[in-house]
PDB file of C-alpha atoms in Angstrom:
ATOM      1  CA  UNK A   1     133.805  17.474 102.828  1.00  0.00           C
ATOM      2  CA  UNK A   2     130.201  16.761 101.874  1.00  0.00           C
ATOM      3  CA  UNK A   3     129.417  20.307 100.686  1.00  0.00           C
ATOM      4  CA  UNK A   4     132.967  21.658 100.394  1.00  0.00           C
ATOM      5  CA  UNK A   5     132.994  24.629  98.073  1.00  0.00           C
ATOM      6  CA  UNK A   6     129.303  24.298  97.182  1.00  0.00           C
ATOM      7  CA  UNK A   7     127.686  27.355  95.634  1.00  0.00           C
ATOM      8  CA  UNK A   8     124.202  25.983  96.294  1.00  0.00           C
ATOM      9  CA  UNK A   9     122.770  23.409  98.681  1.00  0.00           C
ATOM     10  CA  UNK A  10     119.387  21.741  98.246  1.00  0.00           C
ATOM     11  CA  UNK A  11     117.953  20.541 101.560  1.00  0.00           C
ATOM     12  CA  UNK A  12     115.166  18.075 100.783  1.00  0.00           C
ATOM     13  CA  UNK A  13     112.416  16.590 102.961  1.00  0.00           C
ATOM     14  CA  UNK A  14     109.264  14.516 102.375  1.00  0.00           C
ATOM     15  CA  UNK A  15     106.067  16.626 102.456  1.00  0.00           C
ATOM     16  CA  UNK A  16     104.121  13.638 103.808  1.00  0.00           C
ATOM     17  CA  UNK A  17     106.489  13.018 106.720  1.00  0.00           C
ATOM     18  CA  UNK A  18     107.045  15.601 109.464  1.00  0.00           C
ATOM     19  CA  UNK A  19     109.955  13.567 110.870  1.00  0.00           C
ATOM     20  CA  UNK A  20     111.900  14.016 107.609  1.00  0.00           C
ATOM     21  CA  UNK A  21     111.920  17.798 108.124  1.00  0.00           C
ATOM     22  CA  UNK A  22     113.066  17.442 111.732  1.00  0.00           C
ATOM     23  CA  UNK A  23     115.828  15.003 110.765  1.00  0.00           C
ATOM     24  CA  UNK A  24     116.924  17.267 107.933  1.00  0.00           C
ATOM     25  CA  UNK A  25     117.594  20.041 110.405  1.00  0.00           C
ATOM     26  CA  UNK A  26     119.017  17.880 113.201  1.00  0.00           C
ATOM     27  CA  UNK A  27     121.245  15.543 111.187  1.00  0.00           C
ATOM     28  CA  UNK A  28     122.169  17.228 107.944  1.00  0.00           C
ATOM     29  CA  UNK A  29     122.368  20.974 108.511  1.00  0.00           C
ATOM     30  CA  UNK A  30     125.868  20.695 109.988  1.00  0.00           C
ATOM     31  CA  UNK A  31     127.044  19.083 106.731  1.00  0.00           C
ATOM     32  CA  UNK A  32     126.715  22.502 105.090  1.00  0.00           C
ATOM     33  CA  UNK A  33     129.504  23.953 107.246  1.00  0.00           C
ATOM     34  CA  UNK A  34     132.065  23.533 104.456  1.00  0.00           C
ATOM     35  CA  UNK A  35     129.957  25.244 101.765  1.00  0.00           C
ATOM     36  CA  UNK A  36     131.031  28.611 100.368  1.00  0.00           C
ATOM     37  CA  UNK A  37     130.225  31.596 102.555  1.00  0.00           C
ATOM     38  CA  UNK A  38     127.980  32.991  99.795  1.00  0.00           C
ATOM     39  CA  UNK A  39     126.230  29.648  99.321  1.00  0.00           C
ATOM     40  CA  UNK A  40     122.562  29.700  98.327  1.00  0.00           C
ATOM     41  CA  UNK A  41     120.187  27.407 100.213  1.00  0.00           C
ATOM     42  CA  UNK A  42     116.986  25.924  98.822  1.00  0.00           C
ATOM     43  CA  UNK A  43     114.483  24.067 100.990  1.00  0.00           C
ATOM     44  CA  UNK A  44     112.663  21.458  98.904  1.00  0.00           C
ATOM     45  CA  UNK A  45     109.642  19.410  99.872  1.00  0.00           C
ATOM     46  CA  UNK A  46     109.537  16.325  97.658  1.00  0.00           C
ATOM     47  CA  UNK A  47     106.694  13.873  96.929  1.00  0.00           C
ATOM     48  CA  UNK A  48     104.240  16.674  96.168  1.00  0.00           C
ATOM     49  CA  UNK A  49     102.487  14.256  93.808  1.00  0.00           C
ATOM     50  CA  UNK A  50     101.179  12.443  96.887  1.00  0.00           C
ATOM     51  CA  UNK A  51      99.459  15.537  98.298  1.00  0.00           C
ATOM     52  CA  UNK A  52      98.652  17.782  95.329  1.00  0.00           C
ATOM     53  CA  UNK A  53      96.555  16.740  92.332  1.00  0.00           C
ATOM     54  CA  UNK A  54      98.390  19.232  90.077  1.00  0.00           C
ATOM     55  CA  UNK A  55     101.714  17.564  90.887  1.00  0.00           C
ATOM     56  CA  UNK A  56     100.446  14.128  89.837  1.00  0.00           C
ATOM     57  CA  UNK A  57     100.615  15.027  86.168  1.00  0.00           C
ATOM     58  CA  UNK A  58     103.915  14.832  84.308  1.00  0.00           C
ATOM     59  CA  UNK A  59     105.536  18.246  84.076  1.00  0.00           C
ATOM     60  CA  UNK A  60     107.816  18.051  81.064  1.00  0.00           C
ATOM     61  CA  UNK A  61     107.398  20.025  77.860  1.00  0.00           C
ATOM     62  CA  UNK A  62     108.372  17.051  75.682  1.00  0.00           C
ATOM     63  CA  UNK A  63     105.610  14.886  77.121  1.00  0.00           C
ATOM     64  CA  UNK A  64     103.056  17.633  76.521  1.00  0.00           C
ATOM     65  CA  UNK A  65     104.191  18.118  72.897  1.00  0.00           C
ATOM     66  CA  UNK A  66     104.524  14.442  71.927  1.00  0.00           C
ATOM     67  CA  UNK A  67     101.298  13.044  73.288  1.00  0.00           C
ATOM     68  CA  UNK A  68      97.956  14.026  71.757  1.00  0.00           C
ATOM     69  CA  UNK A  69      95.814  15.794  74.316  1.00  0.00           C
ATOM     70  CA  UNK A  70      92.527  13.950  74.953  1.00  0.00           C
ATOM     71  CA  UNK A  71      89.286  15.862  75.026  1.00  0.00           C
ATOM     72  CA  UNK A  72      88.133  15.880  78.631  1.00  0.00           C
ATOM     73  CA  UNK A  73      84.377  15.801  79.145  1.00  0.00           C
ATOM     74  CA  UNK A  74      84.460  15.236  82.897  1.00  0.00           C
ATOM     75  CA  UNK A  75      87.205  15.582  85.502  1.00  0.00           C
ATOM     76  CA  UNK A  76      89.426  12.539  85.907  1.00  0.00           C
ATOM     77  CA  UNK A  77      90.115  11.416  89.451  1.00  0.00           C
ATOM     78  CA  UNK A  78      93.768  11.508  90.532  1.00  0.00           C
ATOM     79  CA  UNK A  79      95.893   8.466  89.708  1.00  0.00           C
ATOM     80  CA  UNK A  80      96.493   7.746  93.380  1.00  0.00           C
ATOM     81  CA  UNK A  81      94.501   8.930  96.366  1.00  0.00           C
ATOM     82  CA  UNK A  82      95.962  12.050  97.925  1.00  0.00           C
ATOM     83  CA  UNK A  83      97.701  11.790 101.276  1.00  0.00           C
ATOM     84  CA  UNK A  84      97.666  14.305 104.083  1.00  0.00           C
ATOM     85  CA  UNK A  85     100.460  16.863 103.813  1.00  0.00           C
ATOM     86  CA  UNK A  86     102.328  16.868 107.137  1.00  0.00           C
ATOM     87  CA  UNK A  87     104.766  19.667 106.280  1.00  0.00           C
ATOM     88  CA  UNK A  88     103.326  22.971 105.113  1.00  0.00           C
ATOM     89  CA  UNK A  89     105.058  25.669 103.072  1.00  0.00           C
ATOM     90  CA  UNK A  90     105.131  27.782 106.260  1.00  0.00           C
ATOM     91  CA  UNK A  91     107.119  25.023 108.007  1.00  0.00           C
ATOM     92  CA  UNK A  92     109.640  25.088 105.150  1.00  0.00           C
ATOM     93  CA  UNK A  93     109.871  28.887 105.318  1.00  0.00           C
ATOM     94  CA  UNK A  94     110.510  28.658 109.071  1.00  0.00           C
ATOM     95  CA  UNK A  95     113.281  26.097 108.437  1.00  0.00           C
ATOM     96  CA  UNK A  96     114.841  28.443 105.866  1.00  0.00           C
ATOM     97  CA  UNK A  97     114.996  31.149 108.531  1.00  0.00           C
ATOM     98  CA  UNK A  98     116.650  28.725 110.973  1.00  0.00           C
ATOM     99  CA  UNK A  99     119.182  27.709 108.295  1.00  0.00           C
ATOM    100  CA  UNK A 100     120.110  31.365 107.777  1.00  0.00           C
ATOM    101  CA  UNK A 101     120.484  31.906 111.536  1.00  0.00           C
ATOM    102  CA  UNK A 102     122.592  28.732 111.813  1.00  0.00           C
ATOM    103  CA  UNK A 103     124.858  30.058 109.057  1.00  0.00           C
ATOM    104  CA  UNK A 104     125.025  33.467 110.782  1.00  0.00           C
ATOM    105  CA  UNK A 105     123.353  35.255 107.871  1.00  0.00           C
ATOM    106  CA  UNK A 106     121.002  38.228 108.069  1.00  0.00           C
ATOM    107  CA  UNK A 107     117.572  37.342 106.693  1.00  0.00           C
ATOM    108  CA  UNK A 108     117.187  40.818 105.198  1.00  0.00           C
ATOM    109  CA  UNK A 109     120.444  40.436 103.229  1.00  0.00           C
ATOM    110  CA  UNK A 110     119.511  36.988 101.851  1.00  0.00           C
ATOM    111  CA  UNK A 111     117.059  35.819  99.264  1.00  0.00           C
ATOM    112  CA  UNK A 112     113.449  35.794 100.496  1.00  0.00           C
ATOM    113  CA  UNK A 113     112.276  32.466 101.901  1.00  0.00           C
ATOM    114  CA  UNK A 114     109.206  32.428  99.645  1.00  0.00           C
ATOM    115  CA  UNK A 115     111.461  32.224  96.586  1.00  0.00           C
ATOM    116  CA  UNK A 116     113.831  29.608  98.051  1.00  0.00           C
ATOM    117  CA  UNK A 117     111.260  27.071  99.304  1.00  0.00           C
ATOM    118  CA  UNK A 118     109.866  24.670  96.719  1.00  0.00           C
ATOM    119  CA  UNK A 119     107.532  21.701  96.559  1.00  0.00           C
ATOM    120  CA  UNK A 120     108.482  19.184  93.886  1.00  0.00           C
ATOM    121  CA  UNK A 121     107.804  15.673  92.681  1.00  0.00           C
ATOM    122  CA  UNK A 122     110.740  13.585  91.538  1.00  0.00           C
ATOM    123  CA  UNK A 123     108.227  11.070  90.189  1.00  0.00           C
ATOM    124  CA  UNK A 124     106.373  13.417  87.827  1.00  0.00           C
ATOM    125  CA  UNK A 125     108.950  16.200  87.497  1.00  0.00           C
ATOM    126  CA  UNK A 126     106.595  18.755  89.007  1.00  0.00           C
ATOM    127  CA  UNK A 127     108.531  21.994  89.781  1.00  0.00           C
ATOM    128  CA  UNK A 128     111.923  20.274  89.321  1.00  0.00           C
ATOM    129  CA  UNK A 129     112.804  22.455  86.320  1.00  0.00           C
ATOM    130  CA  UNK A 130     111.696  25.552  88.225  1.00  0.00           C
ATOM    131  CA  UNK A 131     113.944  24.614  91.154  1.00  0.00           C
ATOM    132  CA  UNK A 132     117.061  24.066  89.049  1.00  0.00           C
ATOM    133  CA  UNK A 133     116.445  27.052  86.770  1.00  0.00           C
ATOM    134  CA  UNK A 134     116.050  29.293  89.815  1.00  0.00           C
ATOM    135  CA  UNK A 135     119.275  28.006  91.366  1.00  0.00           C
ATOM    136  CA  UNK A 136     121.125  28.280  88.063  1.00  0.00           C
ATOM    137  CA  UNK A 137     120.010  31.905  87.618  1.00  0.00           C
ATOM    138  CA  UNK A 138     121.164  32.727  91.155  1.00  0.00           C
ATOM    139  CA  UNK A 139     124.471  30.838  91.131  1.00  0.00           C
ATOM    140  CA  UNK A 140     125.745  31.674  87.649  1.00  0.00           C
ATOM    141  CA  UNK A 141     126.451  35.390  88.321  1.00  0.00           C
ATOM    142  CA  UNK A 142     128.450  34.459  91.419  1.00  0.00           C
ATOM    143  CA  UNK A 143     130.539  31.926  89.492  1.00  0.00           C
ATOM    144  CA  UNK A 144     131.182  34.378  86.644  1.00  0.00           C
ATOM    145  CA  UNK A 145     132.142  37.102  89.120  1.00  0.00           C
ATOM    146  CA  UNK A 146     134.648  34.824  90.850  1.00  0.00           C
ATOM    147  CA  UNK A 147     136.097  33.763  87.505  1.00  0.00           C
ATOM    148  CA  UNK A 148     136.577  37.392  86.432  1.00  0.00           C
ATOM    149  CA  UNK A 149     138.313  38.137  89.755  1.00  0.00           C
ATOM    150  CA  UNK A 150     140.738  35.304  89.107  1.00  0.00           C
ATOM    151  CA  UNK A 151     139.354  32.880  91.674  1.00  0.00           C
ATOM    152  CA  UNK A 152     139.072  29.406  90.261  1.00  0.00           C
ATOM    153  CA  UNK A 153     136.430  27.070  91.611  1.00  0.00           C
ATOM    154  CA  UNK A 154     137.799  24.226  89.527  1.00  0.00           C
ATOM    155  CA  UNK A 155     141.017  22.231  89.434  1.00  0.00           C
ATOM    156  CA  UNK A 156     143.221  22.367  86.342  1.00  0.00           C
ATOM    157  CA  UNK A 157     144.178  18.747  85.741  1.00  0.00           C
ATOM    158  CA  UNK A 158     146.811  19.681  83.168  1.00  0.00           C
ATOM    159  CA  UNK A 159     148.733  22.101  85.386  1.00  0.00           C
ATOM    160  CA  UNK A 160     151.987  20.554  86.635  1.00  0.00           C
ATOM    161  CA  UNK A 161     152.291  20.059  90.373  1.00  0.00           C
ATOM    162  CA  UNK A 162     155.634  20.447  92.073  1.00  0.00           C
ATOM    163  CA  UNK A 163     156.357  17.412  94.233  1.00  0.00           C
ATOM    164  CA  UNK A 164     158.800  17.865  97.104  1.00  0.00           C
ATOM    165  CA  UNK A 165     160.963  14.861  97.789  1.00  0.00           C
ATOM    166  CA  UNK A 166     162.614  13.906 101.050  1.00  0.00           C
ATOM    167  CA  UNK A 167     166.077  12.425 101.388  1.00  0.00           C
ATOM    168  CA  UNK A 168     164.615   8.925 101.141  1.00  0.00           C
ATOM    169  CA  UNK A 169     163.026   9.822  97.812  1.00  0.00           C
ATOM    170  CA  UNK A 170     159.431   9.677  99.028  1.00  0.00           C
ATOM    171  CA  UNK A 171     156.892  12.389  98.558  1.00  0.00           C
ATOM    172  CA  UNK A 172     156.495  14.779 101.483  1.00  0.00           C
TER     173      UNK A 172
END
């Protein structure tokens, strides 16, 4: 029931921890079995701020507009020392291929791995907007198509439900 009816699944690991990628595949991939057959999968490496100096800076438009930009005369060292990245983008791309094979999907018929593997930082917001905008752009046409075909992915809470009663008066 974890991913029942999901149009998109985000599989997330820690870029500084190889074990997190292995556990993602071993423990959590089977949870996607109840997702829609046309489900989109994104492989996301989080904590990029720990391994990439660009990801250490806040990545929101509002922060860039509101704060005055200081004049930089010399490069500023990163806020925290960078850690060694244990999971490369190639490892994530390989996992994406294994996810597609697990789901019985043809790699040629699916979205390219390079566009569905992301490195983000939940702390600074680095690439988070890009991830969700990409998924939104990919999922929305599918949802609209299903709606036009009469398939409903939602439950109408106002629609009356017929309740069958047994001889004892209880619900069946």
